[in-house]
Amino acid sequence: MQRLPGVGWRTELLATRADQVTDLRAKVADLRTRLTEEKSQVTALQGQLARERDRSASAQTRLTEAGLSSKDTALPPSFRRHLLELRRGAAPLRALDPDVYHPAAQIPRKLRNYRLAASHGIATPTVLGSWIHPEEIDLTGLPEQFVLKCEIGSSGNAVFPLRRLDEGRYVVSGSDEVHTRESLVRALRSHTSAWGPYFVEEFLTQRVAGEEILDDIKVYACYGRVVMVLLRQMPRHADLRSARYRYLDADGEDLGVDIAPDRAIHASIPRPEPWGEFMALAAHLSRAVALPFIRVDIYDTDRGPVLGELTRSPGGSQRYRLDQDQAMGRAWDEAQWRLELDVIHGRPLRNLHGLHPVPDVYPAGHASHRPDPKGWEMVRLDCAQWCFGGHLPVDA
């Protein structure tokens, strides 16, 4: 009787084939899933491309309405180009003007700007004490909350909004950073781009309750013309990664979510009120300053608008949508000509102080107290002559 061959190998082969089929089906399912995802990405990219085309068309329309064209052969106006040129020229100016006579050289000095604003009847933070050297700083007898600053510094460098924890210890508002007087002195000394005098001012209270750190209201102005307003919230002190932004025009209308490509836009940030009062304050100070552009930083407090500082050259990329950059650049050009025409007609090429009383905020021994202050003197004139007269913006 003939023996039949075993069938075990066939069973094993069938099992192997079944496993292979299962694997292939899984791979097919995976490929189908990936294909669906890729199609979704393609659809999203197509939508993004369509939106970019719409934005480009809208920007071109706005340029055409403004009398500009992206196809012009002449170099178009540009706010950012003006700003880069201003930054480039700062070093030669410092070498040429050691006594700080030039209007641009005077602007980075915070206490000087407080003095300028106060002379025009504009509110500034109350200065509680000032010192030439950081080692002289005395924090005794101060309110529970106050702000420690230095005269020259930018982007929140060497600015400490402080709240007293207990005797001799202070926490930086909007953070968990704790200091003593000694550590604050060391911190001020460590900032190589910050210089004295050093001073303490009141801790302002925001009109509308929000973050512990006050909202920034940064008004971009060209010799009497407001060209843009930036509202900024900083949940954490000096942490730009947490910052929220909103951009508006001079009438308080939003400039769109695409206005600044590198900024997180939040339309929920409240506008300061009354809006017109803030715009008038900024326009006034921008006429008092002998520069074609200045940024006027203001706080919306429980006692009304209060000056934060004046900024001649805002930091960061300052990249804005093409039509906005060109419109601001053209406003800068026009402001330069209006300022120069005012100078021809008798305006001193100085930052002009008004006739209101000015508090003496500089410490004893500062150059401003010398018999010959050499660049620190105040040129005072009635605001009617140049702040509200002369070559005003054509639509003012």
PDB file of N, CA and C in Angstrom, residues 51 174 396:
ATOM      1  N   ARG A  51      -5.539  82.139  -0.787  1.00  0.00           N
ATOM      2  CA  ARG A  51      -5.609  83.277   0.137  1.00  0.00           C
ATOM      3  C   ARG A  51      -4.466  84.252  -0.099  1.00  0.00           C
ATOM      4  N   GLY A 174       4.474  89.794  36.898  1.00  0.00           N
ATOM      5  CA  GLY A 174       4.366  89.002  35.679  1.00  0.00           C
ATOM      6  C   GLY A 174       5.400  87.907  35.585  1.00  0.00           C
ATOM      7  N   ALA A 396      -4.780 117.178   8.058  1.00  0.00           N
ATOM      8  CA  ALA A 396      -5.039 117.518   9.461  1.00  0.00           C
ATOM      9  C   ALA A 396      -6.125 118.593   9.573  1.00  0.00           C
TER      10      ALA A 396
END
